[in-house]
């Protein structure tokens, strides 16, 4: 997009807080330079806290350099794909930046993936080396795919070596059953051996706009898992955009990282943003509510990125009054729509500022966010980040027509954080990257001030008797009932209408709720066509690895159930 076009499409400057300059140029250098700069500026400051074990920026910098040398010895060159099969641990941060320093490409794996999912990503990405933990729950999943595709080597990291004393000693003594058995051979090496060197990696020239830093696998805008190619510039730009948005963020902040780094939202807003700001990262390897509340009370984080289900769980936990959560200043919610009631309840409980943002894996991921210390509009995901342009395209029109403020259409994005394309999938790339825009498959509108409102996903749209129903609108209405903890709305087949609305609802613990009560509550909030025709109450709902409510499992259940009924 040329400069004159960018100027005419720029969001209204008056909507932004005075501290945020939408047009300020973004730096262009290798993503790994974020850590190098932090080591120089904040060397003695705490960088990571992992279950009480503290690491300074200087210590992390030295380990990154040594890991980079070890990876180069293993044959990593520019463009080599290296998988991280790790939960949130110091190993993830160290190996992530070491791979980048070698010019390699990070491929993120969820360490709880089923074997077929691991096989698909290994085959599709061409991963040559995998880094994992010596845990019986994790290591065997990697070992079983060794030798498949291009995977030729596994680096095994010891859990006990990153724990503080005496937990490290007790782990070796009492948790032997949790430790995987493996042997050092030509296809295996330990992290200790990987880093046993002088810490002087051979320099690698990086072209930030061209060279891919991360392959981030996603269902994307067209369905099947694909690797979004995020360049060094994409990820660097998004980290700096977020840093400018958190205009109060500084080296005095502590960021709570409970969302997994293998998910792009946490990778940017919890890890890369913290490194860029010189902030301390409080690492949590898994979600446990009691542990989460204790960690907040003891470690005093100031920034807490999360997903709506996480804030909902805190709102509904009966122990909440036993813990001091007052250290939290800023929370950003992403990954899924944030119900208005969840936001207001969480802010009342904690006295912090919880803002909703919007993003996609294909956009590194953050695209828009409500500003801190300025106008937050109910139901909006906020303003475009600096340097980002959001356009609304008319539905079902080709070529697409730009729509004015207030009209609903497909959300399209231009900006420095937009991916280079999908890995080895030119047809899918051509479908979503058009005329310099990322076509998101999401439906929304911009108001006169430039704030973005998400209506729904195009693929989630329910069409009943020709009437378009947006599940999010129905979900927002259901969340207004005080006895609703979580809900998901999907379309199910209907012989007369084509589709009809079904709601899955989890009541607040200790509260009762019936279908008739809920329907009576919704009567003045939804049109007759939007009213759920089926309501199913459940104790819990399926969630993704990062805690987002997941519709696809519920849709699959409905398909299977109806097929069984018709058999």
XYZ file of C-alpha atoms in Angstrom:
567
model
C 0.000 0.000 0.000
C 1.497 3.362 -0.987
C 1.945 6.219 1.502
C -0.839 8.416 0.067
C -3.350 5.561 0.308
C -2.273 4.893 3.900
C -2.833 8.525 4.838
C -6.397 8.562 3.482
C -7.264 5.263 5.205
C -5.690 6.169 8.559
C -8.014 5.895 11.579
C -9.193 9.189 13.173
C -6.224 10.585 15.113
C -8.543 12.230 17.654
C -9.651 8.815 18.940
C -6.159 7.869 20.141
C -4.658 8.773 23.522
C -2.067 11.572 23.140
C 0.787 9.190 24.050
C 0.144 7.004 20.984
C 1.437 8.159 17.600
C -0.257 6.000 14.962
C 2.226 7.041 12.250
C 5.490 6.678 14.204
C 7.895 4.477 12.178
C 8.573 0.959 13.415
C 12.101 -0.454 13.756
C 13.389 -2.985 11.234
C 15.858 -5.519 12.556
C 16.011 -9.184 13.503
C 13.541 -10.222 16.188
C 16.367 -11.631 18.299
C 17.793 -8.131 18.616
C 15.044 -7.468 21.191
C 16.795 -9.781 23.633
C 20.284 -8.492 22.795
C 19.126 -4.929 23.519
C 17.451 -6.013 26.771
C 20.617 -7.796 27.916
C 22.667 -4.648 27.296
C 20.174 -2.338 29.014
C 18.731 -4.534 31.781
C 21.418 -7.179 32.324
C 21.141 -7.357 36.124
C 17.350 -7.103 36.220
C 15.136 -10.182 36.651
C 13.993 -11.594 33.343
C 12.224 -14.832 34.305
C 10.709 -16.264 37.461
C 9.917 -19.958 37.108
C 8.300 -21.482 40.198
C 10.655 -19.427 42.375
C 13.825 -19.892 40.283
C 14.975 -16.468 39.072
C 17.016 -15.629 35.969
C 18.435 -12.219 35.056
C 18.483 -10.868 31.515
C 22.249 -11.403 31.446
C 21.874 -15.076 32.443
C 19.234 -15.668 29.783
C 21.391 -13.891 27.203
C 24.378 -16.154 27.973
C 22.235 -19.296 27.766
C 20.754 -18.152 24.455
C 24.229 -17.648 22.984
C 25.382 -21.069 24.170
C 22.235 -22.760 22.880
C 22.741 -21.020 19.523
C 26.277 -22.428 19.266
C 24.976 -25.898 20.117
C 22.252 -25.668 17.499
C 24.766 -24.565 14.868
C 26.887 -27.600 15.748
C 23.797 -29.733 15.133
C 23.602 -28.282 11.646
C 21.065 -25.483 11.944
C 21.517 -22.905 9.224
C 19.350 -20.093 7.937
C 15.879 -21.441 7.213
C 16.164 -24.706 9.195
C 12.891 -25.467 10.970
C 13.193 -26.306 14.657
C 10.211 -27.423 16.729
C 9.536 -26.316 20.295
C 7.509 -29.000 22.048
C 7.479 -27.235 25.397
C 5.187 -25.739 28.035
C 6.041 -22.340 29.536
C 9.524 -22.861 30.963
C 12.859 -21.022 30.724
C 13.805 -23.567 28.045
C 11.131 -22.154 25.729
C 12.439 -18.580 25.963
C 16.087 -19.639 25.634
C 15.584 -21.954 22.666
C 13.190 -19.588 20.887
C 15.757 -16.786 20.790
C 18.642 -19.192 20.122
C 16.881 -20.546 17.034
C 16.298 -17.007 15.779
C 19.953 -16.118 16.379
C 20.939 -19.034 14.118
C 18.569 -17.830 11.399
C 16.381 -20.860 12.029
C 12.586 -20.916 12.007
C 10.655 -21.687 15.194
C 7.772 -24.125 14.756
C 5.411 -24.101 17.727
C 3.890 -27.360 18.956
C 1.304 -27.813 21.656
C 2.983 -30.442 23.898
C -0.413 -32.069 24.501
C -1.108 -32.642 20.804
C -2.383 -36.069 19.804
C 0.128 -38.162 17.844
C -1.646 -37.620 14.500
C -1.468 -33.847 15.035
C 2.250 -34.046 15.778
C 2.776 -36.189 12.681
C 0.937 -33.691 10.487
C 2.960 -30.703 11.707
C 6.265 -32.588 11.473
C 5.514 -33.646 7.901
C 4.114 -30.304 6.774
C 6.744 -28.031 8.339
C 9.833 -30.126 7.579
C 11.061 -29.819 11.162
C 14.573 -31.264 11.520
C 15.178 -30.825 15.242
C 12.730 -30.877 18.143
C 13.279 -29.480 21.642
C 11.254 -31.036 24.443
C 11.219 -31.920 28.167
C 12.243 -35.188 29.814
C 8.721 -35.689 31.142
C 6.858 -38.937 30.595
C 3.786 -36.931 29.650
C 5.612 -35.121 26.817
C 8.801 -36.799 25.551
C 7.230 -40.021 24.147
C 5.035 -37.980 21.768
C 8.195 -36.622 20.151
C 10.120 -39.881 20.286
C 7.396 -41.676 18.331
C 7.782 -39.336 15.349
C 11.589 -39.303 15.300
C 12.704 -40.338 11.815
C 9.428 -39.310 10.208
C 9.605 -36.557 7.623
C 12.867 -34.690 8.147
C 12.944 -35.000 11.947
C 16.427 -36.286 12.765
C 17.303 -35.053 16.264
C 15.724 -34.380 19.662
C 17.146 -32.056 22.300
C 15.908 -33.205 25.709
C 15.687 -30.640 28.514
C 15.747 -31.759 32.155
C 12.877 -30.447 34.274
C 14.800 -30.727 37.536
C 17.575 -28.428 36.285
C 15.271 -25.393 36.068
C 13.652 -25.836 39.486
C 14.867 -23.996 42.580
C 16.398 -25.829 45.546
C 15.079 -28.000 47.174
C 12.355 -28.653 44.561
C 15.001 -29.792 42.054
C 16.313 -32.409 44.453
C 12.817 -33.530 45.516
C 11.694 -33.796 41.888
C 14.503 -36.235 41.079
C 13.810 -38.201 44.249
C 10.019 -38.305 44.410
C 8.853 -37.848 40.834
C 10.850 -40.583 39.111
C 7.727 -42.005 37.501
C 7.154 -38.633 35.795
C 10.621 -38.637 34.203
C 10.921 -40.165 30.734
C 13.642 -42.672 29.948
C 15.885 -41.773 26.999
C 19.448 -42.385 25.844
C 22.084 -40.012 24.503
C 22.949 -41.157 20.990
C 23.344 -39.727 17.492
C 19.665 -38.708 17.478
C 19.488 -37.333 21.029
C 21.327 -34.728 23.057
C 20.711 -33.047 26.381
C 20.204 -29.333 26.858
C 23.247 -29.373 29.162
C 25.398 -30.765 26.318
C 23.858 -28.326 23.848
C 24.987 -25.366 25.974
C 28.423 -26.696 26.939
C 30.457 -24.330 24.769
C 32.022 -20.854 24.601
C 28.770 -19.042 23.764
C 30.068 -17.418 20.591
C 27.684 -18.320 17.751
C 28.622 -17.596 14.155
C 26.792 -14.440 13.052
C 23.908 -14.836 10.590
C 22.612 -12.042 8.375
C 18.837 -11.622 8.736
C 16.588 -9.785 6.282
C 13.732 -8.820 8.632
C 11.017 -8.347 6.005
C 11.890 -11.484 4.029
C 13.126 -14.048 6.542
C 10.563 -16.138 8.392
C 11.022 -16.291 12.181
C 8.067 -18.464 13.211
C 5.737 -20.956 11.557
C 2.547 -20.571 13.577
C 0.064 -23.312 12.789
C -3.570 -22.296 12.778
C -6.932 -23.377 11.504
C -6.746 -20.001 9.840
C -9.442 -18.401 7.774
C -9.954 -21.394 5.495
C -10.168 -24.406 7.817
C -7.331 -26.967 7.700
C -4.183 -26.410 9.833
C -1.692 -24.235 7.990
C 1.614 -22.644 8.949
C 1.357 -18.864 8.999
C 4.781 -17.535 7.964
C 5.549 -14.733 10.418
C 8.681 -12.812 9.504
C 11.135 -11.183 11.875
C 9.620 -7.811 10.952
C 6.045 -9.046 11.477
C 6.740 -10.199 15.036
C 9.077 -7.356 15.929
C 6.553 -4.807 14.658
C 3.718 -6.359 16.659
C 5.786 -6.455 19.857
C 6.661 -2.765 19.433
C 3.066 -1.889 18.506
C 1.916 -3.539 21.743
C 4.674 -1.830 23.714
C 3.485 1.549 22.461
C -0.097 0.600 23.267
C 0.911 -0.284 26.834
C 2.399 3.187 27.022
C 2.797 2.758 30.779
C 4.685 -0.548 30.471
C 8.266 -0.429 31.735
C 11.082 -2.446 33.285
C 9.229 -2.122 36.601
C 6.399 -4.308 35.324
C 5.939 -8.015 35.897
C 3.974 -9.946 33.319
C 2.056 -13.061 34.322
C 2.524 -15.704 31.623
C -0.045 -18.429 32.174
C -1.167 -18.539 28.543
C 1.162 -20.923 26.667
C 3.893 -19.368 24.531
C 3.210 -21.873 21.752
C 0.077 -19.774 21.142
C 0.859 -16.595 19.229
C -1.124 -14.307 21.564
C 1.046 -15.206 24.557
C 4.206 -15.359 22.445
C 3.730 -11.688 21.560
C 1.927 -10.086 24.521
C 3.584 -12.047 27.337
C 7.040 -12.973 25.989
C 8.209 -10.660 23.200
C 6.521 -7.599 24.717
C 8.180 -8.295 28.083
C 11.595 -8.721 26.490
C 11.147 -5.479 24.530
C 10.157 -3.609 27.708
C 12.689 -5.188 30.053
C 9.824 -6.541 32.155
C 10.006 -9.639 34.326
C 8.063 -12.692 33.096
C 6.390 -14.804 35.769
C 6.174 -18.219 34.106
C 3.411 -20.687 34.907
C 3.747 -24.055 33.097
C 0.075 -24.997 33.405
C -3.269 -23.684 34.596
C -4.404 -24.431 38.134
C -6.754 -21.933 39.754
C -5.418 -22.239 43.295
C -1.834 -21.909 42.038
C -2.798 -18.958 39.844
C -4.405 -17.035 42.702
C -1.449 -17.752 45.021
C 1.020 -16.642 42.350
C -0.781 -13.341 41.807
C -0.916 -12.684 45.556
C 2.766 -13.563 46.123
C 4.533 -12.460 42.946
C 2.500 -9.260 42.410
C 2.258 -9.196 38.602
C 1.211 -5.888 37.080
C 0.234 -7.056 33.562
C -1.956 -10.106 32.989
C -2.814 -11.144 29.393
C -5.606 -13.697 29.254
C -8.602 -15.133 27.464
C -12.248 -14.612 28.464
C -12.638 -18.064 30.010
C -9.698 -17.350 32.331
C -11.242 -14.117 33.613
C -14.611 -15.879 33.880
C -13.068 -18.634 35.994
C -11.555 -16.057 38.369
C -14.852 -14.172 38.600
C -16.687 -17.349 39.598
C -14.124 -18.792 42.021
C -15.353 -18.793 45.600
C -11.832 -18.311 46.986
C -11.286 -14.980 45.228
C -11.761 -12.875 48.381
C -8.960 -14.754 50.137
C -6.304 -13.361 47.773
C -4.912 -9.896 47.111
C -5.076 -9.239 43.357
C -4.546 -5.489 43.633
C -1.082 -5.507 42.003
C -2.627 -6.054 38.554
C -2.834 -2.803 36.601
C -3.484 -3.870 33.029
C -5.175 -6.907 31.505
C -5.655 -7.529 27.814
C -8.167 -10.139 26.698
C -7.788 -11.859 23.352
C -8.443 -15.086 21.507
C -12.235 -14.903 21.752
C -15.010 -12.347 22.335
C -14.996 -10.841 25.840
C -18.552 -10.675 27.218
C -19.354 -7.263 28.710
C -20.487 -8.846 31.982
C -17.205 -10.750 32.353
C -15.215 -7.546 31.845
C -17.208 -5.476 34.334
C -17.227 -8.202 37.002
C -13.472 -8.777 36.733
C -12.724 -5.054 36.972
C -14.905 -4.774 40.084
C -13.097 -7.692 41.721
C -9.556 -6.541 40.951
C -9.819 -2.767 40.365
C -7.615 -3.233 37.307
C -8.286 -2.173 33.712
C -9.342 -5.049 31.464
C -9.421 -4.181 27.767
C -10.466 -6.330 24.844
C -8.301 -6.732 21.775
C -8.569 -8.523 18.470
C -6.110 -10.501 16.444
C -5.314 -13.530 14.346
C -2.355 -15.868 14.035
C -1.939 -14.482 10.518
C -1.392 -11.014 12.047
C 1.298 -11.859 14.645
C -1.445 -11.608 16.193
C -2.673 -8.241 17.559
C -4.602 -5.978 15.188
C -6.763 -3.775 17.417
C -7.238 -3.046 21.096
C -9.176 -0.735 23.352
C -6.817 1.947 24.645
C -5.635 2.044 28.249
C -6.581 5.218 30.082
C -8.936 6.367 27.338
C -12.332 5.537 25.860
C -13.291 1.852 26.016
C -16.476 1.212 24.090
C -18.708 -1.601 25.314
C -18.723 -4.464 22.835
C -15.818 -3.046 20.814
C -12.391 -4.611 20.331
C -10.937 -1.122 20.077
C -8.861 0.923 17.679
C -6.341 -0.296 15.097
C -2.813 -0.557 16.516
C -0.245 1.980 15.277
C 0.478 1.544 11.593
C -2.558 -0.716 11.140
C -5.494 -0.079 8.819
C -8.806 -1.897 9.144
C -11.258 -1.923 6.257
C -14.762 -3.352 5.982
C -15.603 -5.124 2.717
C -19.085 -5.776 1.371
C -20.162 -9.401 1.770
C -20.713 -11.535 -1.333
C -19.291 -8.934 -3.716
C -16.276 -9.475 -5.969
C -14.291 -7.370 -6.392
C -14.948 -6.268 -2.795
C -16.430 -2.848 -2.165
C -15.279 -0.750 0.798
C -18.110 0.032 3.211
C -18.566 3.252 5.211
C -18.703 3.514 9.005
C -21.590 1.648 10.585
C -22.101 -0.927 7.827
C -21.362 -4.605 8.454
C -19.036 -6.571 6.248
C -15.884 -8.687 6.190
C -12.973 -7.301 8.191
C -9.770 -6.800 6.196
C -6.428 -5.658 7.587
C -3.340 -3.913 6.292
C -0.258 -3.476 8.449
C 3.336 -4.457 9.219
C 2.234 -7.441 11.306
C 0.464 -9.269 8.439
C 2.050 -12.639 7.601
C 4.037 -13.367 4.459
C 1.604 -16.172 3.609
C 0.872 -19.800 4.441
C 3.784 -22.255 4.355
C 3.781 -24.105 1.012
C 0.107 -23.292 0.377
C -0.035 -20.708 -2.418
C -3.738 -21.205 -3.164
C -4.769 -20.634 0.456
C -2.431 -17.640 0.595
C -4.008 -16.138 -2.518
C -7.488 -16.501 -1.000
C -6.699 -14.509 2.136
C -3.980 -12.070 0.993
C -5.524 -9.851 -1.677
C -4.486 -6.365 -2.779
C -2.253 -5.987 0.266
C -5.051 -6.946 2.655
C -5.569 -9.894 4.959
C -9.160 -11.019 4.538
C -10.071 -12.353 7.962
C -13.369 -14.151 7.450
C -14.722 -12.172 10.413
C -17.780 -9.929 10.165
C -17.795 -6.535 11.823
C -18.073 -2.782 11.421
C -16.221 0.417 12.262
C -17.949 3.304 14.020
C -17.341 6.973 13.274
C -14.433 7.094 15.751
C -12.641 4.165 14.125
C -13.515 1.598 16.817
C -13.968 -1.949 15.535
C -16.943 -4.092 16.515
C -16.839 -7.836 15.784
C -20.171 -9.333 14.834
C -19.092 -12.939 14.197
C -17.130 -15.374 12.072
C -18.478 -15.849 8.565
C -18.157 -19.604 8.987
C -20.165 -19.499 12.262
C -23.046 -17.591 10.712
C -26.425 -19.302 11.239
C -28.906 -18.943 8.384
C -32.478 -19.741 9.446
C -35.209 -19.297 6.825
C -32.843 -16.985 4.969
C -32.336 -14.824 8.076
C -28.701 -14.295 9.133
C -28.127 -14.914 12.838
C -24.822 -14.073 14.485
C -24.031 -16.476 17.366
C -22.058 -13.835 19.242
C -25.133 -11.631 19.540
C -27.072 -14.509 21.116
C -24.150 -15.376 23.412
C -23.861 -11.782 24.630
C -27.556 -11.808 25.556
C -27.229 -15.116 27.436
C -24.185 -13.837 29.348
C -26.317 -11.018 30.735
C -28.161 -13.561 32.888
C -26.391 -13.557 36.283
C -26.550 -17.362 36.540
C -24.585 -17.880 33.287
C -20.910 -18.776 33.687
C -20.135 -19.834 30.087
C -22.071 -20.336 26.893
C -21.575 -21.309 23.270
C -24.155 -20.896 20.506
C -24.093 -22.919 17.291
C -26.366 -23.589 14.357
C -27.955 -27.040 14.097
C -29.936 -28.546 11.211
C -33.645 -27.835 11.092
C -35.988 -29.504 8.590
C -38.149 -26.407 8.173
C -35.779 -23.451 8.674
C -32.581 -25.018 7.339
C -30.771 -24.159 10.580
C -31.841 -23.175 14.031
C -30.121 -21.861 17.167
C -28.809 -24.142 19.904
C -27.218 -22.823 23.092
C -24.896 -24.742 25.417
C -24.843 -23.141 28.872
C -22.751 -23.706 32.014
C -24.500 -22.209 35.068
C -22.564 -20.386 37.757
C -21.487 -22.806 40.455
C -24.180 -23.034 43.107
C -26.829 -21.344 40.927
C -29.751 -23.072 39.239
C -31.057 -22.144 35.812
C -33.758 -23.699 33.652
C -34.460 -23.353 29.952
C -37.774 -21.626 30.620
C -36.139 -19.107 32.956
C -33.454 -18.325 30.404
C -35.922 -17.968 27.526
C -38.077 -15.614 29.586
C -34.978 -13.536 30.364
C -34.013 -13.361 26.675
C -37.457 -12.385 25.384
C -36.755 -8.645 25.309
C -33.122 -9.045 24.271
C -33.377 -11.143 21.102
C -35.632 -11.259 18.086
C -37.915 -14.305 17.769
C -35.655 -15.673 15.010
C -32.557 -15.412 17.271
C -34.142 -17.100 20.297
C -32.528 -20.487 21.024
C -34.776 -23.346 20.007
C -32.610 -25.799 21.941
C -30.801 -25.209 25.234
C -28.449 -27.767 26.769
C -27.005 -27.247 30.238
C -23.579 -28.718 30.962
C -21.088 -28.809 33.811
C -18.314 -27.707 31.439
C -17.661 -26.876 27.793
C -14.770 -27.938 25.537
C -11.845 -25.551 25.342
C -8.748 -25.115 23.214
C -5.192 -25.361 24.535
C -5.257 -21.691 25.550
C -8.639 -21.899 27.231
C -10.845 -20.528 24.452
C -14.303 -22.001 24.264
C -14.290 -24.323 21.268
C -17.302 -24.707 18.979
C -15.916 -27.376 16.683
C -16.213 -30.182 19.251
C -19.829 -29.257 19.984
C -20.632 -29.110 16.280
C -19.006 -32.540 15.772
C -21.030 -33.952 18.682
C -24.262 -32.639 17.175
C -23.432 -34.099 13.772
C -22.651 -37.507 15.312
C -25.759 -37.477 17.517
C -28.107 -36.598 14.685
C -26.489 -39.171 12.401
C -27.015 -41.833 15.083
C -30.648 -40.791 15.508
C -31.335 -41.075 11.796
C -29.622 -44.456 11.436
